[in-house]
mmCIF file of C-alpha atoms in Angstrom:
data_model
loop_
_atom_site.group_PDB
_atom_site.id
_atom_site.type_symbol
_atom_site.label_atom_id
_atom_site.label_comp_id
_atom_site.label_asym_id
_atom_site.label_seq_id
_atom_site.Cartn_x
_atom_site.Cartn_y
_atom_site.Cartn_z
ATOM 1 C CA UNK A 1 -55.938 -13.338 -48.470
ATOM 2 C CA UNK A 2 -56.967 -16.334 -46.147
ATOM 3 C CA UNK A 3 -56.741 -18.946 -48.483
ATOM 4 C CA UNK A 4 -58.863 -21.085 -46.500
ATOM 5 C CA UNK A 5 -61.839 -19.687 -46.171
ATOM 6 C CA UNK A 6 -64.325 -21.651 -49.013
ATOM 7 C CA UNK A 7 -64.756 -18.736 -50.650
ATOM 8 C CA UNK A 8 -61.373 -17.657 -51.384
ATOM 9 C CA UNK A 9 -60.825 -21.622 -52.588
ATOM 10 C CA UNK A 10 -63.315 -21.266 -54.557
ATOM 11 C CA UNK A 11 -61.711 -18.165 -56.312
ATOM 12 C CA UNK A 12 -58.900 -19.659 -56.580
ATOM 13 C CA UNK A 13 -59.924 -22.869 -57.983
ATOM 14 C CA UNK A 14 -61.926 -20.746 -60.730
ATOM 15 C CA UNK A 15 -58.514 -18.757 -61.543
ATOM 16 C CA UNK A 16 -56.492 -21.949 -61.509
ATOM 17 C CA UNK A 17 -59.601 -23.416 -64.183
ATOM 18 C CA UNK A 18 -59.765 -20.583 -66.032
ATOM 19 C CA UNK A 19 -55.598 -20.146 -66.603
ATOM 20 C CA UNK A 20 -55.662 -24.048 -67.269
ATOM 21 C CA UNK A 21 -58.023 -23.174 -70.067
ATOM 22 C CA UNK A 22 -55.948 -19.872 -71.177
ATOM 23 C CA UNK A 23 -52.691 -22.464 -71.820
ATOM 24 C CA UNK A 24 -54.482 -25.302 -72.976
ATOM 25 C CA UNK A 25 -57.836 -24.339 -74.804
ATOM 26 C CA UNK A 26 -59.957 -27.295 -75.575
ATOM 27 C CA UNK A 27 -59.733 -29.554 -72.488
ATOM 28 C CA UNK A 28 -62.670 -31.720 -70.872
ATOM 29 C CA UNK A 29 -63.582 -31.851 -67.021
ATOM 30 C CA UNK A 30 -61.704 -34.969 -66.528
ATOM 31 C CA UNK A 31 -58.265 -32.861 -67.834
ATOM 32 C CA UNK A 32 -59.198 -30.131 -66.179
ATOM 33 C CA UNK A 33 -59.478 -32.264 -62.961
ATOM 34 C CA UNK A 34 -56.902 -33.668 -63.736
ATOM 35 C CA UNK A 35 -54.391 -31.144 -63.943
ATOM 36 C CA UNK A 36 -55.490 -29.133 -61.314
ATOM 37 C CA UNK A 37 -55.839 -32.128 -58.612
ATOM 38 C CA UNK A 38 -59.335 -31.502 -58.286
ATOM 39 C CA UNK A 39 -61.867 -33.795 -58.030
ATOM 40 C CA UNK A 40 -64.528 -34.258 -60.920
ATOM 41 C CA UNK A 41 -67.584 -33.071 -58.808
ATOM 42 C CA UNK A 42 -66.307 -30.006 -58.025
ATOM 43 C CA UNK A 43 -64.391 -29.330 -61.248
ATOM 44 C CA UNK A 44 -67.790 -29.574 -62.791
ATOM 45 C CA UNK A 45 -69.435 -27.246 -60.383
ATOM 46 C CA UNK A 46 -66.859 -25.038 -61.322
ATOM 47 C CA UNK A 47 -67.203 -25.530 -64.919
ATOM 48 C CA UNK A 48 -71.024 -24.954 -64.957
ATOM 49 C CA UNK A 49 -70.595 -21.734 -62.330
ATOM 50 C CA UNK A 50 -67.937 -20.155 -65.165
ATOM 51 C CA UNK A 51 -70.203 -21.216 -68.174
ATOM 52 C CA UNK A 52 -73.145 -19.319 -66.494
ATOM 53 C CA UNK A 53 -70.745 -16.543 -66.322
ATOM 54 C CA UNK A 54 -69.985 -16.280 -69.678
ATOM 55 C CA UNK A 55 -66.416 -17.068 -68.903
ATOM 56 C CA UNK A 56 -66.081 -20.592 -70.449
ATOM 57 C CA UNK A 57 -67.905 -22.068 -73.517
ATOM 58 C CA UNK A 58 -68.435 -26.043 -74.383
ATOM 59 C CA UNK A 59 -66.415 -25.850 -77.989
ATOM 60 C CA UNK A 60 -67.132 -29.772 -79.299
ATOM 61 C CA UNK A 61 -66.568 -33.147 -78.422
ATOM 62 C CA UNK A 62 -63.891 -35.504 -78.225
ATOM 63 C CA UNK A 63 -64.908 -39.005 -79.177
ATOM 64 C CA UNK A 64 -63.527 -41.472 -76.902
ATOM 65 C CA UNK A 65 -62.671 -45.742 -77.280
ATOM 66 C CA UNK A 66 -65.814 -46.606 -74.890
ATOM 67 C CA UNK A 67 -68.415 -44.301 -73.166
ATOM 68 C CA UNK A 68 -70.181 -40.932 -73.932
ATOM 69 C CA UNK A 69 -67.447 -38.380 -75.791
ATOM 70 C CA UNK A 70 -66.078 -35.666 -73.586
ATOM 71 C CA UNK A 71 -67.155 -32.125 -73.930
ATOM 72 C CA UNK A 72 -64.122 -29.650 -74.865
ATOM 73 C CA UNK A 73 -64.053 -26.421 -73.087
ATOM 74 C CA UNK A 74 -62.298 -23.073 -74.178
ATOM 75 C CA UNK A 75 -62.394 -19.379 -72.545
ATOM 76 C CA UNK A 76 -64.803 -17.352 -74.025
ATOM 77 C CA UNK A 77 -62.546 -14.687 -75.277
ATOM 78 C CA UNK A 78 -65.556 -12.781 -76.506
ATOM 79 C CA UNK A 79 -66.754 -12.223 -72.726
ATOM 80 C CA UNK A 80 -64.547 -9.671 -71.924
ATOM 81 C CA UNK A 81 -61.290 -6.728 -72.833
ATOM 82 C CA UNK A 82 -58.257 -5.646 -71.752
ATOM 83 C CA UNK A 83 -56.764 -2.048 -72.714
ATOM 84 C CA UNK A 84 -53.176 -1.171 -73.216
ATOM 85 C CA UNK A 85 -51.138 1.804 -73.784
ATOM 86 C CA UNK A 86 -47.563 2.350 -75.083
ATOM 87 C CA UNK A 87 -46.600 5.698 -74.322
ATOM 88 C CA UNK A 88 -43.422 6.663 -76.871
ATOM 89 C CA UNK A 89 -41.444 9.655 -77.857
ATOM 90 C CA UNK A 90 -42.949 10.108 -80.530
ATOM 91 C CA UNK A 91 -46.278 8.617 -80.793
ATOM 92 C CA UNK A 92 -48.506 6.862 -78.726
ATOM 93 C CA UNK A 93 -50.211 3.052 -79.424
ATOM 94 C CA UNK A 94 -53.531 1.706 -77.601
ATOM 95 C CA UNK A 95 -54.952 -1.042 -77.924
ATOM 96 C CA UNK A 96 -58.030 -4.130 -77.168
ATOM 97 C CA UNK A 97 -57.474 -7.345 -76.980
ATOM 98 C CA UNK A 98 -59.964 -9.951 -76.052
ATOM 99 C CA UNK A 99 -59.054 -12.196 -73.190
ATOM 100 C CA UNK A 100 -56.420 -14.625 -74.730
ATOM 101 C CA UNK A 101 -54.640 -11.285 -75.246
ATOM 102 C CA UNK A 102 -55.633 -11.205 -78.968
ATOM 103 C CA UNK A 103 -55.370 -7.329 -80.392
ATOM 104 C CA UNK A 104 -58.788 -7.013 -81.745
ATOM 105 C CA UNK A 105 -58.293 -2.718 -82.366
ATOM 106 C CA UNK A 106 -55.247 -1.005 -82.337
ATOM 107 C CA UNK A 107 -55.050 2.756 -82.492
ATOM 108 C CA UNK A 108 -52.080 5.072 -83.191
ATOM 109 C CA UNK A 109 -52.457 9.030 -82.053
ATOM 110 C CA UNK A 110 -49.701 11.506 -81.504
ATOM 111 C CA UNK A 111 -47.499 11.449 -77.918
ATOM 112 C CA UNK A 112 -48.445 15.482 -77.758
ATOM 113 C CA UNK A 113 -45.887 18.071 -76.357
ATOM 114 C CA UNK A 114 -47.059 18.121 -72.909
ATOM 115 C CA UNK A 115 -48.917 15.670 -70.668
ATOM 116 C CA UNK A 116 -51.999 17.390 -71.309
ATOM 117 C CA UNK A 117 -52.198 17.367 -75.005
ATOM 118 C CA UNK A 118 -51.614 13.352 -74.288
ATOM 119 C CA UNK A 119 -54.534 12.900 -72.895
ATOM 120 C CA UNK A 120 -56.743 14.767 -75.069
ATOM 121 C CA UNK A 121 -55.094 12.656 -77.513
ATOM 122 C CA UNK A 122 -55.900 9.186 -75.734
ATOM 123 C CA UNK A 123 -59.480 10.264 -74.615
ATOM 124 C CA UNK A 124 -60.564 10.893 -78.222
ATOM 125 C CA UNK A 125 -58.530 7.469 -79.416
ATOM 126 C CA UNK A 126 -60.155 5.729 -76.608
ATOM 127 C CA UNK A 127 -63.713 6.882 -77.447
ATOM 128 C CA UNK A 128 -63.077 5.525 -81.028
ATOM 129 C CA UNK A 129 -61.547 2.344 -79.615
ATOM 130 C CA UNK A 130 -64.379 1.685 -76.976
ATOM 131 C CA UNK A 131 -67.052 2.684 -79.219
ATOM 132 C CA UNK A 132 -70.317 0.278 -79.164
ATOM 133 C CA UNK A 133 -68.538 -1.440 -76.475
ATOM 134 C CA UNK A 134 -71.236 -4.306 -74.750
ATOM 135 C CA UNK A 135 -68.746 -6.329 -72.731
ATOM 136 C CA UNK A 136 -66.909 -5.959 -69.407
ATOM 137 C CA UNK A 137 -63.365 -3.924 -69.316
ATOM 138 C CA UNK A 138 -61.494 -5.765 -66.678
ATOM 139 C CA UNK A 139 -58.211 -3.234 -66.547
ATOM 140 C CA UNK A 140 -55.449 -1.505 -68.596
ATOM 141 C CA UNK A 141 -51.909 -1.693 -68.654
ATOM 142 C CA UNK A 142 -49.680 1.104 -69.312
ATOM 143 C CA UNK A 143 -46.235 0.940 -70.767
ATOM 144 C CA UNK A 144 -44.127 3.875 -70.309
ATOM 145 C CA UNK A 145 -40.956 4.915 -68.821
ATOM 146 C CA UNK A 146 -42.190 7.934 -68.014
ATOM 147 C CA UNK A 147 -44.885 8.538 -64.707
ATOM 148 C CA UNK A 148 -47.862 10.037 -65.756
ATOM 149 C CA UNK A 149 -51.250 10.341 -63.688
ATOM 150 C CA UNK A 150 -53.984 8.880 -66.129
ATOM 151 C CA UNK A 151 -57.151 8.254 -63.586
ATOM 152 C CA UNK A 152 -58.982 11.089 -65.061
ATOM 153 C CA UNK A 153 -58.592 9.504 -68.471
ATOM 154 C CA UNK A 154 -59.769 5.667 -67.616
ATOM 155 C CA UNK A 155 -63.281 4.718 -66.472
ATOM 156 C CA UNK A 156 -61.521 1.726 -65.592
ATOM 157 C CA UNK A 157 -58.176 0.657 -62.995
ATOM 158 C CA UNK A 158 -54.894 0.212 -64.755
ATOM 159 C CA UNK A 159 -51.409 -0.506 -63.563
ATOM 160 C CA UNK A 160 -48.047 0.921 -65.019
ATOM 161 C CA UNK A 161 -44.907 -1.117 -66.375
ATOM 162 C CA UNK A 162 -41.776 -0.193 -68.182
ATOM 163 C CA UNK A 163 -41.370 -1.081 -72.022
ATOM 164 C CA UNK A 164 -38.838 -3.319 -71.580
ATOM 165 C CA UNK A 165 -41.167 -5.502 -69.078
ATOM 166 C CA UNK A 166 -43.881 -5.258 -71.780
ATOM 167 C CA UNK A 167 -41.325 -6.097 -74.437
ATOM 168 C CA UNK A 168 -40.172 -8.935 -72.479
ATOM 169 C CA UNK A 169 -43.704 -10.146 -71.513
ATOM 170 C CA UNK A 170 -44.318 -10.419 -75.425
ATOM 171 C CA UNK A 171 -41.025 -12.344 -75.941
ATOM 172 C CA UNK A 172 -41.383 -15.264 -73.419
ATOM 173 C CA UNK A 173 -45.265 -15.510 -74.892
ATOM 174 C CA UNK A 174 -43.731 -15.186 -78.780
ATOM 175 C CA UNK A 175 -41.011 -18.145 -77.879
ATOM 176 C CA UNK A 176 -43.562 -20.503 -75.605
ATOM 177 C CA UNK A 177 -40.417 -19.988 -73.106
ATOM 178 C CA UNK A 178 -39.987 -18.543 -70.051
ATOM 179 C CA UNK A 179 -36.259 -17.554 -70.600
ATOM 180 C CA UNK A 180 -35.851 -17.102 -66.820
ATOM 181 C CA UNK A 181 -31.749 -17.054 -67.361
ATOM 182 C CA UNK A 182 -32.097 -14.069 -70.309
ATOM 183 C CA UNK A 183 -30.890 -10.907 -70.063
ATOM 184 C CA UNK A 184 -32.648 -8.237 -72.449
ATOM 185 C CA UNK A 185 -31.768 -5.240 -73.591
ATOM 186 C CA UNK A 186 -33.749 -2.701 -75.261
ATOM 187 C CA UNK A 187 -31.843 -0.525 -77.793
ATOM 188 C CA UNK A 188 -34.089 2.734 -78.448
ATOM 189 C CA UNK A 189 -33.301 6.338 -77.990
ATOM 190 C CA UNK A 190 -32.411 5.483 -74.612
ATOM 191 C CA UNK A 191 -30.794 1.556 -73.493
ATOM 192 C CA UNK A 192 -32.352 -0.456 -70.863
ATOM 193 C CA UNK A 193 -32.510 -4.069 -69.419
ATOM 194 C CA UNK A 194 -34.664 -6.309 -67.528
ATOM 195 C CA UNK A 195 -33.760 -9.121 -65.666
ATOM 196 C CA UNK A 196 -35.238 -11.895 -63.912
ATOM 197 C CA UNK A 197 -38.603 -9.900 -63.429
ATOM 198 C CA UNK A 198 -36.449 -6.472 -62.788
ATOM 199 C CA UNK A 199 -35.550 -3.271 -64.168
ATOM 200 C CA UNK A 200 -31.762 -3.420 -64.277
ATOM 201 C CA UNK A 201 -31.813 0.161 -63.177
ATOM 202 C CA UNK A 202 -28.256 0.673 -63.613
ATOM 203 C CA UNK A 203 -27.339 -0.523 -67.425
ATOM 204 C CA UNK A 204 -27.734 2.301 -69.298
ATOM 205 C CA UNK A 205 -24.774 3.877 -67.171
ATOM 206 C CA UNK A 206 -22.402 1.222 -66.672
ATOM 207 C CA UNK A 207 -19.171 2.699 -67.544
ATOM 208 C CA UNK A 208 -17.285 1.074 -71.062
ATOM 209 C CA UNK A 209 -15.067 3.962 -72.005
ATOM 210 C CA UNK A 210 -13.982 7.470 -70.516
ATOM 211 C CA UNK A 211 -15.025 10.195 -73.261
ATOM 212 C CA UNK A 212 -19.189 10.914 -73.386
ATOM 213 C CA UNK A 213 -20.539 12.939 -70.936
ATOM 214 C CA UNK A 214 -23.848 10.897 -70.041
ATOM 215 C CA UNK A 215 -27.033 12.857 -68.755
ATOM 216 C CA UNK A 216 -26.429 11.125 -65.227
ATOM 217 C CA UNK A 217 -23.305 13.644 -64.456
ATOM 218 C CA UNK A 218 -20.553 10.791 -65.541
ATOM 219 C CA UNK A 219 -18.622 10.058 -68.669
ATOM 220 C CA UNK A 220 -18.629 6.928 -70.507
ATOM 221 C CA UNK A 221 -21.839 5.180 -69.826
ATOM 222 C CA UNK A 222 -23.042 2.782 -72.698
ATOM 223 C CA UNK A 223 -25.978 5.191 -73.059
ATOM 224 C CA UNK A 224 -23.753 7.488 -74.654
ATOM 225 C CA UNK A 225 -22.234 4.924 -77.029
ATOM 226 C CA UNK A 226 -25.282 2.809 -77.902
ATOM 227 C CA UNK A 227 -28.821 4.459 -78.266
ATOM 228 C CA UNK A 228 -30.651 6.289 -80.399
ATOM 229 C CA UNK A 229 -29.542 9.283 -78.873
ATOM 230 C CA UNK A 230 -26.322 8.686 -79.512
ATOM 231 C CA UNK A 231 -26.328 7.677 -83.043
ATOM 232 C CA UNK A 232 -28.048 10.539 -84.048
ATOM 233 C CA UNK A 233 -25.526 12.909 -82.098
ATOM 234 C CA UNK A 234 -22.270 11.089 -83.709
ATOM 235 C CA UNK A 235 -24.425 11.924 -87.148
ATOM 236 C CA UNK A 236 -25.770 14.773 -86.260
ATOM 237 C CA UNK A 237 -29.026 14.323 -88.245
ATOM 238 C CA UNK A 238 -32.078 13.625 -86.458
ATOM 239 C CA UNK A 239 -32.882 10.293 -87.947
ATOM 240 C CA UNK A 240 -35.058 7.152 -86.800
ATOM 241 C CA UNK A 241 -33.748 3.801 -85.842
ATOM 242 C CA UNK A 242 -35.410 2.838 -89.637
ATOM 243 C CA UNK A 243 -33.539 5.472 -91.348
ATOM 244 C CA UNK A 244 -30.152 4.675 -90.023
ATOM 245 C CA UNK A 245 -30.586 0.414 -89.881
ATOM 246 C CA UNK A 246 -31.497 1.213 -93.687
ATOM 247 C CA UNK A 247 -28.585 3.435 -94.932
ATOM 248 C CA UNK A 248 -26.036 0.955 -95.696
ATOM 249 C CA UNK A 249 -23.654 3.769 -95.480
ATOM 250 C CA UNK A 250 -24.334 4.761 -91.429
ATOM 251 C CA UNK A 251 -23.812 0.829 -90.657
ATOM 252 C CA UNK A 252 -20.785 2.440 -89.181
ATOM 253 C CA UNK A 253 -21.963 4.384 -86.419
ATOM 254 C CA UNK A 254 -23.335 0.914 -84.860
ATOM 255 C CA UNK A 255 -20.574 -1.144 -85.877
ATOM 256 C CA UNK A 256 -18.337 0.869 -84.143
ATOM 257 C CA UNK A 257 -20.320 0.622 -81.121
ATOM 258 C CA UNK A 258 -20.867 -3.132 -80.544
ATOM 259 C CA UNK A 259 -17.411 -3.264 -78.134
ATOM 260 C CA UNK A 260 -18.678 -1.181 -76.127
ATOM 261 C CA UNK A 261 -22.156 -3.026 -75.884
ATOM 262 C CA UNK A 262 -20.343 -5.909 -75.881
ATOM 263 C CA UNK A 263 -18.816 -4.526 -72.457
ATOM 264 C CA UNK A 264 -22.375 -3.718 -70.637
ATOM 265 C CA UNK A 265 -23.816 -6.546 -71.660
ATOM 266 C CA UNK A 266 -20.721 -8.998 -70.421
ATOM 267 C CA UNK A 267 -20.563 -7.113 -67.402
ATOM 268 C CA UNK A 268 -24.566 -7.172 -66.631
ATOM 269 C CA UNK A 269 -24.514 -11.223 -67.567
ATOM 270 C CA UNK A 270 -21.400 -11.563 -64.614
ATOM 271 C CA UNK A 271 -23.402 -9.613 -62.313
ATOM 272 C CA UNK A 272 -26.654 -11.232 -62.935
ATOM 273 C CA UNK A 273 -25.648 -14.651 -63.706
ATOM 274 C CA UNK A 274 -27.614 -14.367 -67.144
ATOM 275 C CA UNK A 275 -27.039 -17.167 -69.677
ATOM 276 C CA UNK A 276 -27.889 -15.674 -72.976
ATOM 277 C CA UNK A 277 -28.911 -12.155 -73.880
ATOM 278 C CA UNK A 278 -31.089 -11.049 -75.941
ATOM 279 C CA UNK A 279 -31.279 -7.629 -78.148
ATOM 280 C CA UNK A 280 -35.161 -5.998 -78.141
ATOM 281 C CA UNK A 281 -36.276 -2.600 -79.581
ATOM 282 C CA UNK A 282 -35.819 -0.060 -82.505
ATOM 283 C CA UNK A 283 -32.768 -1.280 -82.977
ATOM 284 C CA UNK A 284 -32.602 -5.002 -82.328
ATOM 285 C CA UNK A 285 -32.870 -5.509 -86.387
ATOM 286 C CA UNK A 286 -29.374 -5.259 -86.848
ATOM 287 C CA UNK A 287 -27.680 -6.879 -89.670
ATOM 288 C CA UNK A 288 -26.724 -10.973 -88.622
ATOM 289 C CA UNK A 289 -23.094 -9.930 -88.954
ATOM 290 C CA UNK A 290 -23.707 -7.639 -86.321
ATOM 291 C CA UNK A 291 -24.941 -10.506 -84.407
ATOM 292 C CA UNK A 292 -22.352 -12.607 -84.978
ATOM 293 C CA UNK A 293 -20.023 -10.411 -84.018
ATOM 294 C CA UNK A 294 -21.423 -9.232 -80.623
ATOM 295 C CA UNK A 295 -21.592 -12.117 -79.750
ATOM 296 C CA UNK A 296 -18.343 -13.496 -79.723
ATOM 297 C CA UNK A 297 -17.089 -10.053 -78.497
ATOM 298 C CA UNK A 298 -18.998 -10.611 -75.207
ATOM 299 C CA UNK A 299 -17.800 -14.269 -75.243
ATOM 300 C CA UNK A 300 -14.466 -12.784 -75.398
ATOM 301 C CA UNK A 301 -15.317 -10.586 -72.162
ATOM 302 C CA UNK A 302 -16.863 -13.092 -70.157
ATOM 303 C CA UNK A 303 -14.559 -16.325 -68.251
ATOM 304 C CA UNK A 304 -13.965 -19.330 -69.908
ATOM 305 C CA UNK A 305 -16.559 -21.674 -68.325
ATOM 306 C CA UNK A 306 -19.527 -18.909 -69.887
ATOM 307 C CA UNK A 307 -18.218 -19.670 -73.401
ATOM 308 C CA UNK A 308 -21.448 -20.942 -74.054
ATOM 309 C CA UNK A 309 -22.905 -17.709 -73.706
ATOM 310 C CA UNK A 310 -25.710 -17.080 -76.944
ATOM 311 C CA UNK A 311 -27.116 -13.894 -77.891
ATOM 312 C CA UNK A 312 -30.590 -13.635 -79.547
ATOM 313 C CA UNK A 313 -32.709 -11.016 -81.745
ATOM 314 C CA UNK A 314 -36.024 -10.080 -80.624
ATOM 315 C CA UNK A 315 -38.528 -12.535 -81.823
ATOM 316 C CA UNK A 316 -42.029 -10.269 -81.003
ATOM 317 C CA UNK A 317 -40.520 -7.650 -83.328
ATOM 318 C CA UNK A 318 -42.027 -4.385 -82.546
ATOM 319 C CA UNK A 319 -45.505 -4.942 -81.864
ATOM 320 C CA UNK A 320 -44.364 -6.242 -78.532
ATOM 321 C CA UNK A 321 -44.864 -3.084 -76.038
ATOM 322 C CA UNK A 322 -48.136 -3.218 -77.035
ATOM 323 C CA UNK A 323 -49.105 -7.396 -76.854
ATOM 324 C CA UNK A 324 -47.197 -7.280 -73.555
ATOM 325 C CA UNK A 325 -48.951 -4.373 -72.423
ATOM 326 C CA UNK A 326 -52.498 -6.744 -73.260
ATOM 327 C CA UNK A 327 -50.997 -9.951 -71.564
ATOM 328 C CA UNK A 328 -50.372 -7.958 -68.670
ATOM 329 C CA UNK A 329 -53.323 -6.254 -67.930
ATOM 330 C CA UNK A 330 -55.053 -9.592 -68.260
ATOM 331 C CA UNK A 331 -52.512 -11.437 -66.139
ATOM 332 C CA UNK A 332 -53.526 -8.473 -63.079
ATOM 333 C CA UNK A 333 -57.428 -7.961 -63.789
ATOM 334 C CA UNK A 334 -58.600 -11.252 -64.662
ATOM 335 C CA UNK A 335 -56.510 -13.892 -64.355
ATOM 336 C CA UNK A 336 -54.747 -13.099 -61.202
ATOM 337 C CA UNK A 337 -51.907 -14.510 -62.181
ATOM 338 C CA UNK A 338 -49.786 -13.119 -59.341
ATOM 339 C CA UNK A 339 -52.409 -14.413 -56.846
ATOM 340 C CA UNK A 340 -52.079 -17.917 -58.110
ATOM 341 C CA UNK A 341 -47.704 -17.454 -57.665
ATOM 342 C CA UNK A 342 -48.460 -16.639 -54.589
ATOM 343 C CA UNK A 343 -50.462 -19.903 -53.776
ATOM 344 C CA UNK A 344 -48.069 -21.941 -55.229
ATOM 345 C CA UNK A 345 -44.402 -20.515 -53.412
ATOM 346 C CA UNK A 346 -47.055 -21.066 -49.921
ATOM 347 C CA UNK A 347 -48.108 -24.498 -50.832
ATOM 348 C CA UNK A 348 -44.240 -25.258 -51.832
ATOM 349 C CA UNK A 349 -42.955 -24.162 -48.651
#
């Protein structure tokens, strides 16, 4: 994009207003202008164009020592929807959210045996979801570690993310944070991690002990020691990450694994140069003890001058696929958000 031309600036000044808003709802046109480093003419040509759009509503004033009071403006969250989808083993999630990312419906239908059967599934869910739907659908997110071709199921575009990048979307939105130097790890049937905007691609097989034969060909990987899979394998019973986090007397089976997490994630933090970790999923509601004691097991692995290392529990609990599924959809479609990063790593250059 040719950032230059007056209507591209113009675009972008409208994103940059309407983001403003998005962080910091209930601002007047002299914040806005503010902030932004726009002057107050055309921050209020922009504000009029995006009120005439529906985008942006006048929500009060704000009475001031001398002068007229300033009129507050907000997004209009009604103006608009964003769709997400968490694809899961065993059961699928979709949901609407207005444009602050808000779940306004959320809908739970069966994963299917076959690709097929999924999307007769999500057509009829989406039907009931979009039913006596007036306003725009900008976009739809789907979170799923699996690739699946849904264009024949939307009426609308949608992008694809992993659910540890919707998990972790949801977690830096949960803590008001953007816990650039955290490692997480997601803990379901299967173990992943994200960092720094990234699929670590390689943590569910790095290697902590010589004995399980992993799916990948090798022996040893901490997929084989702790995931959901695993548990259930060293039980043998076919039970959920509920069942076995409530049985006080299968505590074992994770207990007994935490070295060798402790391992992956102390190795993954050296690589990476992570500061803290933290533990997202099915099974991130582990006991504090459990906690406590990872932690100073990977303290224990890392050298002396990371003793500071902290590990952390998932704080979006397990409505976060979904909510980070909604933030991103609305960070592509509508807010542009990676537009905007663009802009600013060109402008800081």
């Amino acid at each position: 994009m040719d950032f230059s031309r007056p209507d591209n600036a113009r675009l972008i000044n409208k994103l940059k207003t309407l983001t403003l808003l998005r962080e910091k709802k209930d601002l007047s046109r002299a914040e806005l202008s503010r902030e932004l480093l726009i002057n107050k003419v055309s921050i209020s040509e922009i504000v009029d164009t995006l009120i005439k759009e529906g985008l942006v509503v006048e929500t009060g004033k704000m009475a001031i020592p001398s002068g007229r009071p300033s009129t507050l403006l907000d997004i209009n969250v009604k103006a608009g929807k964003a769709i997400a989808l968490a694809v899961k083993e065993k059961g699928c999630l979709l949901a609407a959210s207005d444009l602050k990312g808000k779940i306004l419906r959320l809908e739970r239908f069966a994963r299917g045996e076959s690709t097929e059967e999924l999307k007769e599934n999500l057509k009829s869910s989406l039907e009931r979801i979009l039913k006596s739907n007036s306003v725009v659908i900008y976009g739809a997110a789907v979170a799923s570690d699996e690739e699946m071709d849904l264009k024949d199921v939307f009426p609308f575009p949608y992008i694809t993310l992993s659910q540890i990048e919707a998990q972790t979307i949801a977690e830096k939105k949960a803590c008001d944070d953007p816990l650039d130097d955290m490692l997480f790890i997601m803990a379901n049937d299967h173990i992943s991690s994200f960092y720094e905007g990234r699929n670590i691609e390689d943590f569910a097989h790095i290697r902590v002990a010589g004995s399980n034969d992993c799916y990948c060909g090798l022996k040893g990987c901490i997929d084989t020691f702790f995931s959901g899979d695993a548990f259930k394998r060293k039980l043998r019973a076919n039970l959920s990450a509920r069942e076995i986090l409530a049985k006080e007397d299968e505590w074992h089976t994770i207990r007994d694994a935490l070295p060798m997490l402790a391992d992956a994630v102390a190795a993954a933090a050296n690589a990476t140069g992570a500061k803290r970790a933290m533990i997202v999923g099915d099974y991130a509601d582990m006991k504090d003890e459990c906690y406590a004691a990872l932690n100073s097991m990977i303290i224990d692995r890392m050298p002396s001058f990371k003793n500071d290392f902290a590990l952390f529990k998932s704080v979006a609990g397990d409505s976060g696929v979904i909510e980070g599924a909604c933030f991103k959809a609305l960070d592509h479609f509508f807010y542009r958000t990676e537009l905007l990063r663009q802009l600013k790593k060109i402008e800081s250059c």
